Amino acid sequence: MADTPIIETRGLTKEFNGFTAVNAVDFRMREGHIHALIGPNGAGKTTFFNLLTKFLRPTRGVILFRGENVTEAGSAELARRGIVRSFQMSAVFPHMTVLENVRIGLQRRLGTSFHFWRSESSLGSLDRRVMELLEAVDLADFARVIAVELPYGRKRALELATTLAMDPKLMLLDEPTQGMGHEDVNRITALIRKVSANRSILMVEHNMSVVSTIADRISVLQRGQIIADGPYEEVSRNPQVVEAYMGSADAELGAAHA
Amino acid sequence: MNGTRIFYVLAALFALCVPLFGIYPIFMMKLLCFAMFACAFNLLLGFSGMLSFGHAAFFGSAAYATGWLMTAHGCGPIAGVAAGVGVSAALGLVVGALAIRRQGIYLAMVTLALAQVVYFVCLEAPFTGGENGLQDVPRGALAGLLPLKSDLVMYYAVLAAFVAVYLLIRRIVHSPFGQVLKAIRDNENRAVSLGYDIDRYKLLAFVLSAAIAGLAGSLKALVLGFVTLSDVTQANSGEVILMTLVGGSGTFFGPVIGAALVVTLQEYLSDLVGGWVTVIIGAVFVVCVLAFRRGIVGELAARTFRR
């Protein structure tokens, strides 16, 4: 079954009042890969993410998760099956502590999430696992801090820890390094590589140095269509891609490193 | 935090000794009923982030159910109140299921519309007494033994119910369920992406709030001995919003303070100034919104933490 893609779309299309944001996309992603989705602004990357996680309903097309048709599944159900996404803007629960943020990702599996009569302290059994996850993203010292008070880079790390708490098969990261300084970018990149063991990661990313260092494969989206697909070296020399990015075919994509 | 504990001890002492101070017990009971009502509303607005414009429907329908069962069918107070709570919870399930499909102001409009439906049912149904409402609702005896006719006994019964509701709400907020509610209020999409079917959590919050509002309405029917259309009117829905916001939504004790303030003003000012009491309460509300948006308790808490 190693050849079955972890996620595959066939003819996936999303139209908004006559505007086609995602146009008949056939996309395949190998299990265990870090796959980067790149493309200029407005290319439909985030829409594509929203379709995969059913935050938007596709107009047409089919989504297969490990060969199974999940086109009709709801967002929460997909999350429970192992497709967990992050958002473009940091997606923490701002008024909860760092520890509570991660615990929310774990506590559903206790089966007590509707128990309004039970004390919060019954969630204490999860704290060890929470702390392990926080260690993994270097946030253990911040466990009692309210999330809104964390600096931006730390928030993204917290978000990653919460996502990891779900033990996802497929992580969808929407611009995980957006708006970060160099140090944070390096830290998050290292983190993504670290957590990619035993799982697949699909990420939208603009930072080419991040993409070139960690992505196994790249798909380029332009005007709702995939115009190239392959390893970084190959894609970055594709004249169509270079033109889409740089406006002319003269430069090489690598120039975007700066 | 120690200050909070001292405050609770003092409040408890005061509540227990109220009959000694010669405060009119019916007034205190009415105040406690509205405090419960406001706490129920706050569970929805303050802790779940949903604004209902129709909470009087739950309060009033429970009051009618209790009043009707006790006058026309000779039910005891426990059965009567339990039935009232059941009716409001069921109504909460229906209204909630329809309302939570929308958010913000649209959710509020759905609750408003459905509450108007309930109002017309109460006006037209054969067993509600129409414009007259239900009069002479008997209080009966607790478990057939303790006669509630005595205001003193009734007062402690209502006080016990209030304390139970207050503790229940604290527990709900600090429960695994409360954690999920908080997460949904903070970031709905993220909660979905973590596998939570948020509608089911919102619906449970709605039903719990409706049930507690119903308990408040049922007890009010027993305390005053009558149920009238004013219990289900839009004005009553508005009043509970006002109480919650003035006291401080999202705080535990805020709605109690807000309810106490509004009920006291209504009780003591209406003799002095008549219809102007509405204007005065409106002015208090405006001052509140302009000067301390977090409400009285919310503002006090914020100031204490800043120090």
XYZ file of C-alpha atoms in Angstrom:
565
model
C 0.000 0.000 0.000
C 3.059 2.209 0.047
C 2.073 3.515 -3.347
C -1.314 4.765 -2.264
C -0.982 8.522 -1.884
C -1.834 9.844 1.573
C -3.961 12.441 -0.096
C -5.130 12.668 -3.645
C -7.532 14.962 -5.429
C -9.158 14.356 -8.790
C -10.584 17.254 -10.691
C -10.964 19.296 -7.513
C -12.682 22.565 -8.372
C -14.011 25.511 -6.406
C -15.975 28.278 -8.035
C -17.085 31.471 -6.317
C -19.818 33.199 -8.319
C -18.198 32.460 -11.618
C -14.619 32.951 -10.425
C -12.725 29.679 -10.406
C -10.324 29.753 -7.463
C -9.244 26.136 -7.775
C -9.514 24.633 -11.231
C -9.661 20.864 -11.774
C -6.653 20.103 -9.626
C -5.265 16.592 -9.769
C -2.913 16.362 -6.841
C -1.105 13.406 -5.326
C 1.068 13.367 -2.275
C 3.237 10.450 -1.122
C 2.913 9.111 2.390
C 5.768 10.265 4.628
C 6.744 13.217 2.466
C 7.094 16.850 3.300
C 5.314 18.384 0.365
C 5.361 22.112 -0.271
C 2.655 23.943 -2.127
C 3.910 27.205 -3.552
C 2.581 29.822 -5.875
C 2.060 33.556 -6.176
C -0.513 35.400 -4.062
C -4.054 34.579 -5.044
C -3.050 31.336 -6.729
C -5.585 29.420 -4.655
C -3.286 27.779 -2.117
C -5.354 28.609 0.930
C -8.571 27.775 -0.919
C -7.054 24.406 -1.775
C -6.271 23.883 1.916
C -9.777 24.863 2.866
C -11.139 22.344 0.386
C -8.931 19.539 1.676
C -10.131 20.166 5.220
C -13.690 20.885 4.145
C -13.796 24.404 5.523
C -15.071 24.991 1.996
C -17.206 22.600 -0.027
C -15.755 21.720 -3.391
C -17.894 22.579 -6.401
C -16.667 19.457 -8.179
C -14.093 16.776 -7.732
C -13.070 14.040 -5.385
C -10.750 13.923 -2.368
C -9.163 10.616 -1.393
C -7.408 10.110 1.930
C -5.291 6.950 1.803
C -7.405 5.774 -1.088
C -10.683 6.358 0.691
C -13.196 8.854 -0.631
C -13.591 11.582 2.009
C -15.231 14.189 -0.189
C -18.389 14.171 1.910
C -16.786 14.099 5.377
C -17.079 17.138 7.643
C -14.171 19.206 8.969
C -14.250 17.839 12.481
C -14.555 14.287 11.201
C -11.526 14.705 8.943
C -9.577 15.997 11.922
C -10.519 12.922 13.899
C -9.375 10.715 11.015
C -5.965 12.330 11.094
C -5.962 15.341 8.771
C -5.144 18.289 11.004
C -4.501 21.753 9.695
C -3.071 24.990 10.931
C -4.153 28.417 9.776
C -2.436 31.279 8.039
C -2.727 33.510 11.069
C -1.595 31.920 14.272
C -4.329 29.671 15.568
C -3.962 29.447 19.294
C -6.713 29.791 21.867
C -5.625 33.233 23.095
C -7.313 33.257 26.502
C -6.236 29.809 27.538
C -2.894 28.906 29.034
C -0.217 27.276 26.928
C -0.854 24.033 28.764
C -4.611 24.213 28.180
C -4.034 24.931 24.501
C -2.210 21.676 23.995
C -4.520 19.762 26.297
C -7.512 20.670 24.136
C -5.865 18.673 21.378
C -5.569 15.657 23.667
C -8.679 15.735 25.809
C -11.255 14.696 23.221
C -9.882 11.182 23.302
C -10.666 10.858 27.020
C -14.305 10.814 25.969
C -15.306 13.238 28.714
C -15.621 16.360 26.604
C -19.356 16.616 27.203
C -19.059 15.941 30.950
C -20.055 19.296 32.350
C -20.409 17.896 35.853
C -16.858 16.588 36.068
C -14.040 18.645 37.501
C -11.363 20.105 35.294
C -8.813 18.354 37.478
C -9.875 15.098 35.822
C -7.840 16.319 32.866
C -4.683 16.237 34.979
C -3.852 12.773 33.689
C -2.993 14.396 30.365
C -0.487 16.836 31.814
C 2.517 14.551 31.373
C 1.869 14.135 27.678
C 1.211 17.873 27.379
C 4.567 18.646 28.955
C 6.323 16.214 26.595
C 4.789 17.992 23.637
C 5.738 21.371 25.065
C 9.311 20.151 25.589
C 9.386 19.125 21.962
C 8.635 22.668 20.816
C 10.707 24.325 23.509
C 7.769 25.786 25.395
C 7.886 23.836 28.650
C 8.823 26.939 30.632
C 5.762 28.762 29.355
C 3.157 26.162 30.362
C 1.270 28.534 32.700
C 1.425 31.588 30.477
C -1.763 32.807 28.794
C -1.269 32.167 25.090
C -2.067 35.723 24.018
C 1.043 36.911 25.855
C 3.460 34.735 23.890
C 5.626 36.324 21.216
C 4.571 35.509 17.666
C 7.151 32.828 16.936
C 6.273 31.031 20.147
C 2.611 31.116 19.241
C 3.372 29.293 16.028
C 5.346 26.738 18.010
C 2.430 26.333 20.394
C 0.119 25.818 17.459
C 2.390 23.077 16.217
C 2.370 21.399 19.624
C -1.441 21.477 19.692
C -1.558 19.986 16.209
C 0.897 17.283 17.249
C -1.292 16.468 20.224
C -3.813 15.144 17.710
C -1.148 12.725 16.456
C -2.113 13.544 12.885
C -1.324 11.321 9.920
C -1.292 14.332 7.659
C -0.469 17.833 8.857
C -1.476 20.777 6.720
C 0.544 23.856 7.618
C -0.541 27.151 6.123
C 2.517 29.390 5.952
C 4.147 28.208 9.166
C 6.987 30.735 8.971
C 5.037 33.730 7.733
C 5.915 36.999 9.399
C 8.828 35.574 11.367
C 12.351 36.770 11.935
C 15.358 34.653 10.923
C 15.803 32.911 14.237
C 12.194 31.895 14.508
C 12.166 30.689 10.907
C 15.131 28.437 11.599
C 13.597 27.119 14.762
C 10.244 26.329 13.139
C 11.939 24.746 10.129
C 13.960 22.491 12.403
C 10.799 21.678 14.313
C 8.879 20.728 11.196
C 11.667 18.456 10.127
C 11.759 16.906 13.579
C 8.020 16.192 13.715
C 7.876 14.929 10.134
C 9.059 11.496 11.222
C 6.197 9.008 10.860
C 3.869 11.497 9.278
C 3.210 13.447 6.150
C 3.244 17.202 5.972
C 1.732 19.405 3.316
C 2.698 23.032 3.702
C 1.978 26.277 1.960
C 5.173 28.273 2.187
C 6.578 31.388 0.594
C 10.046 31.220 2.054
C 12.087 29.454 -0.636
C 15.013 28.693 1.620
C 12.646 26.826 3.914
C 11.079 24.998 0.992
C 14.412 24.064 -0.556
C 15.802 22.702 2.700
C 12.941 20.564 3.948
C 10.499 19.774 1.154
C 10.763 16.403 -0.554
C 8.553 17.544 -3.361
C 6.937 20.741 -4.551
C 3.766 21.563 -6.371
C 3.313 24.981 -7.915
C -0.137 26.454 -8.103
C -0.993 29.330 -10.396
C -4.452 30.713 -11.058
C -6.014 27.677 -9.482
C -4.046 25.140 -11.494
C -0.975 23.064 -10.804
C 1.633 24.118 -13.331
C 4.557 22.079 -12.056
C 5.241 19.252 -9.694
C 8.486 17.589 -8.663
C 11.602 17.939 -6.530
C 12.849 21.453 -5.797
C 15.814 21.380 -8.207
C 13.582 20.403 -11.068
C 10.730 22.772 -10.302
C 12.955 25.754 -9.619
C 14.357 25.551 -13.141
C 10.994 25.214 -14.809
C 10.671 28.382 -16.904
C 6.891 28.513 -16.419
C 7.360 28.549 -12.651
C 10.086 31.144 -12.747
C 7.903 33.360 -14.843
C 4.942 32.951 -12.548
C 7.096 33.967 -9.641
C 9.472 36.533 -11.025
C 7.416 37.962 -13.819
C 10.075 36.969 -16.343
C 11.790 33.745 -17.268
C 15.288 35.201 -16.974
C 15.886 34.873 -13.280
C 16.166 31.602 -11.470
C 13.751 30.877 -8.649
C 16.675 30.614 -6.255
C 16.912 34.389 -6.316
C 13.860 34.449 -4.102
C 16.084 33.183 -1.294
C 16.947 36.733 -0.384
C -7.623 35.608 45.724
C -8.072 35.675 49.468
C -10.255 38.716 49.004
C -12.613 36.650 46.889
C -12.952 34.072 49.634
C -13.706 36.708 52.261
C -16.279 38.181 49.924
C -18.014 34.843 49.484
C -18.098 34.226 53.232
C -19.613 37.670 53.828
C -22.136 37.191 51.040
C -23.147 33.796 52.424
C -23.516 35.221 55.938
C -25.609 38.066 54.610
C -27.828 35.721 52.602
C -28.369 33.449 55.601
C -29.199 36.326 57.933
C -31.451 38.255 55.555
C -34.628 37.324 57.460
C -33.116 38.886 60.600
C -32.544 42.233 58.940
C -36.203 42.679 58.245
C -35.712 42.850 54.480
C -38.934 41.930 52.766
C -38.410 38.191 52.041
C -40.502 38.153 48.847
C -38.233 40.868 47.481
C -35.112 38.864 48.338
C -36.560 35.741 46.734
C -37.471 37.620 43.594
C -33.954 38.993 43.522
C -32.469 35.510 43.835
C -34.699 34.207 41.039
C -33.553 36.949 38.704
C -29.973 36.379 39.804
C -30.320 32.737 38.732
C -31.876 33.870 35.470
C -28.985 36.242 34.818
C -26.437 33.543 35.734
C -28.098 31.226 33.219
C -27.964 33.897 30.556
C -24.335 34.599 31.387
C -23.460 30.940 30.921
C -24.464 31.435 27.302
C -23.198 34.957 26.626
C -20.216 35.200 28.920
C -18.875 31.675 28.818
C -20.042 30.378 25.455
C -20.079 33.588 23.423
C -23.686 33.286 22.233
C -26.112 36.185 22.564
C -29.751 35.229 23.013
C -32.455 37.869 22.663
C -35.163 35.473 23.746
C -34.242 34.088 27.119
C -37.568 35.103 28.619
C -39.099 32.276 26.580
C -37.304 29.733 28.763
C -37.949 31.607 31.996
C -41.617 32.157 31.158
C -42.452 28.768 29.659
C -41.108 27.054 32.775
C -43.089 29.438 34.980
C -46.273 28.655 33.033
C -45.639 24.911 33.112
C -45.078 24.943 36.852
C -47.982 27.272 37.544
C -50.385 25.276 35.404
C -49.405 21.883 36.838
C -49.703 23.162 40.404
C -52.983 25.024 40.021
C -54.879 22.772 37.620
C -53.380 19.396 38.471
C -52.398 19.667 42.119
C -48.752 18.814 41.506
C -46.316 19.225 44.386
C -43.611 21.889 44.200
C -40.797 19.490 43.365
C -42.700 17.831 40.519
C -43.933 21.219 39.337
C -40.499 22.801 39.263
C -38.931 19.711 37.714
C -41.544 19.764 34.959
C -40.889 23.463 34.390
C -37.178 22.821 34.036
C -37.936 19.953 31.659
C -40.136 22.152 29.489
C -37.552 24.926 29.267
C -34.751 22.445 28.557
C -36.797 20.894 25.742
C -37.601 24.331 24.390
C -33.901 25.184 24.671
C -33.105 22.123 22.575
C -35.455 23.247 19.806
C -34.535 26.949 19.856
C -30.846 26.136 20.272
C -30.803 23.634 17.421
C -32.175 26.300 15.096
C -30.221 29.259 16.476
C -26.688 27.835 16.605
C -26.706 27.395 12.838
C -26.039 31.111 12.719
C -23.609 33.346 14.531
C -23.615 36.680 16.306
C -26.510 38.966 15.527
C -28.228 36.375 13.318
C -28.234 33.889 16.147
C -29.746 36.578 18.365
C -32.455 37.291 15.773
C -33.438 33.622 15.564
C -33.826 33.473 19.344
C -35.827 36.708 19.284
C -38.212 35.393 16.653
C -38.747 32.064 18.373
C -39.284 33.787 21.712
C -42.054 35.839 20.110
C -43.664 32.587 18.993
C -43.568 31.365 22.584
C -45.094 34.655 23.709
C -48.043 34.216 21.357
C -48.547 30.633 22.460
C -48.693 31.840 26.059
C -51.142 34.563 25.073
C -53.477 32.320 23.096
C -53.204 28.847 24.619
C -56.278 27.748 26.593
C -54.429 26.860 29.778
C -52.329 29.998 30.286
C -55.086 32.355 31.274
C -54.403 34.736 28.378
C -54.018 38.339 29.485
C -54.725 37.448 33.095
C -52.053 34.827 33.425
C -52.231 32.209 36.133
C -53.260 33.437 39.575
C -53.041 31.849 43.014
C -50.352 29.335 42.281
C -50.022 27.379 45.526
C -46.564 26.783 46.953
C -47.432 23.376 48.383
C -45.117 21.544 50.742
C -41.598 20.251 50.149
C -41.781 16.450 49.972
C -45.220 16.757 51.553
C -43.660 17.780 54.846
C -42.154 21.229 54.853
C -44.858 23.767 54.016
C -43.478 26.437 51.732
C -46.324 28.751 52.594
C -44.052 30.276 55.196
C -41.887 32.913 53.540
C -39.000 31.932 55.775
C -38.980 28.312 54.613
C -39.507 29.381 51.026
C -36.635 31.827 51.288
C -34.179 29.179 52.385
C -35.428 26.818 49.687
C -34.826 29.468 47.016
C -31.468 30.327 48.550
C -30.461 26.659 48.441
C -31.508 26.479 44.794
C -29.526 29.624 44.030
C -26.381 28.300 45.698
C -26.760 25.022 43.818
C -27.137 26.861 40.501
C -24.163 29.075 41.244
C -21.945 26.115 42.081
C -23.238 24.204 39.066
C -22.298 27.043 36.746
C -18.847 27.276 38.268
C -18.468 23.565 37.752
C -19.679 23.691 34.147
C -17.181 26.416 33.353
C -14.373 24.493 35.048
C -15.145 21.113 33.544
C -13.754 19.268 30.509
C -16.843 20.523 28.693
C -16.133 24.056 29.894
C -12.638 23.830 28.432
C -14.047 22.960 25.032
C -16.579 25.795 25.282
C -13.790 28.203 26.061
C -11.797 26.929 23.102
C -14.802 27.351 20.804
C -15.376 30.886 22.062
C -11.695 31.718 21.576
C -11.227 30.263 18.114
C -14.064 28.362 16.549
C -12.266 27.208 13.393
C -9.329 25.936 15.334
C -11.645 23.927 17.586
C -13.162 22.350 14.470
C -9.726 21.568 13.109
C -9.005 19.708 16.346
C -11.920 17.388 15.713
C -14.646 18.965 17.839
C -18.193 18.974 16.475
C -18.724 22.453 17.786
C -22.477 22.527 17.174
C -23.064 19.755 19.667
C -21.111 21.612 22.341
C -22.930 24.846 21.657
C -26.248 23.049 21.780
C -25.484 21.492 25.153
C -24.498 24.928 26.477
C -27.758 26.301 25.133
C -29.851 23.585 26.756
C -28.074 23.977 30.105
C -28.634 27.715 30.028
C -32.289 27.284 29.093
C -32.834 24.726 31.853
C -31.340 26.990 34.512
C -33.347 29.958 33.227
C -36.382 27.681 33.518
C -35.562 26.816 37.109
C -35.454 30.526 37.870
C -38.846 31.042 36.213
C -40.476 28.106 37.978
C -39.261 29.267 41.363
C -40.435 32.783 40.634
C -43.909 31.404 39.922
C -43.910 29.695 43.327
C -42.525 32.699 45.157
C -44.971 35.259 43.801
C -47.875 32.868 43.352
C -48.691 34.080 39.856
C -47.464 33.838 36.291
C -48.137 36.591 33.832
C -47.366 37.441 30.244
C -44.647 39.815 31.437
C -42.565 36.732 32.273
C -42.360 35.811 28.580
C -42.147 39.269 27.049
C -39.346 40.684 25.021
C -38.849 43.229 27.832
C -37.918 40.440 30.199
C -35.388 39.088 27.683
C -33.918 42.562 27.439
C -33.757 42.986 31.181
C -31.678 39.870 31.701
C -29.199 41.086 29.081
C -28.980 44.377 30.926
C -28.463 42.696 34.306
C -25.679 40.541 32.929
C -23.876 43.361 31.160
C -24.168 45.803 34.045
C -22.841 43.231 36.500
C -20.170 41.904 34.182
C -20.627 39.161 31.630
C -18.087 36.371 31.767
C -17.606 36.816 35.517
C -19.254 34.475 37.981
C -20.719 36.995 40.380
C -21.384 39.831 37.952
C -24.880 38.727 36.900
C -25.862 38.434 40.570
C -24.807 42.027 41.237
C -26.503 43.187 38.053
C -29.737 41.414 38.931
C -29.638 42.794 42.476
C -29.128 46.320 41.175
C -31.920 46.194 38.611
C -34.455 44.434 40.839
C -33.723 46.791 43.734
C -34.082 49.877 41.567
C -37.365 48.580 40.172
C -38.710 47.689 43.594
C -37.848 50.846 45.479
C -37.946 53.454 42.769
C -41.220 52.482 41.143
C -43.084 53.735 44.239
C -41.210 57.025 44.130
C -40.975 57.850 40.471
C -43.418 55.499 38.758
C -42.744 54.919 35.092
C -39.504 56.884 35.247
C -37.826 53.829 36.706
C -37.318 52.514 33.175
C -35.553 55.717 32.231
C -33.340 55.539 35.308
C -32.368 51.930 34.633
C -31.699 52.863 31.037
C -29.432 55.675 32.206
C -27.584 53.297 34.538
C -27.053 51.009 31.587
C -25.713 53.780 29.393
C -23.326 54.942 32.116
C -22.227 51.365 32.591
C -21.503 50.791 28.932
C -19.641 54.081 28.601
C -17.694 54.062 31.848
C -16.973 50.413 32.559
C -17.592 48.154 29.654
C -16.619 45.046 31.538
C -19.465 45.579 33.974
C -19.176 46.248 37.676
C -17.554 42.989 38.712
C -15.529 42.700 35.517
C -14.071 46.147 36.071
C -13.269 45.468 39.729
C -11.548 42.220 38.814
C -9.537 43.892 36.060
C -8.390 46.612 38.449
C -7.395 44.137 41.147
C -5.299 42.148 38.697
C -3.593 45.224 37.333
C -2.320 46.111 40.770
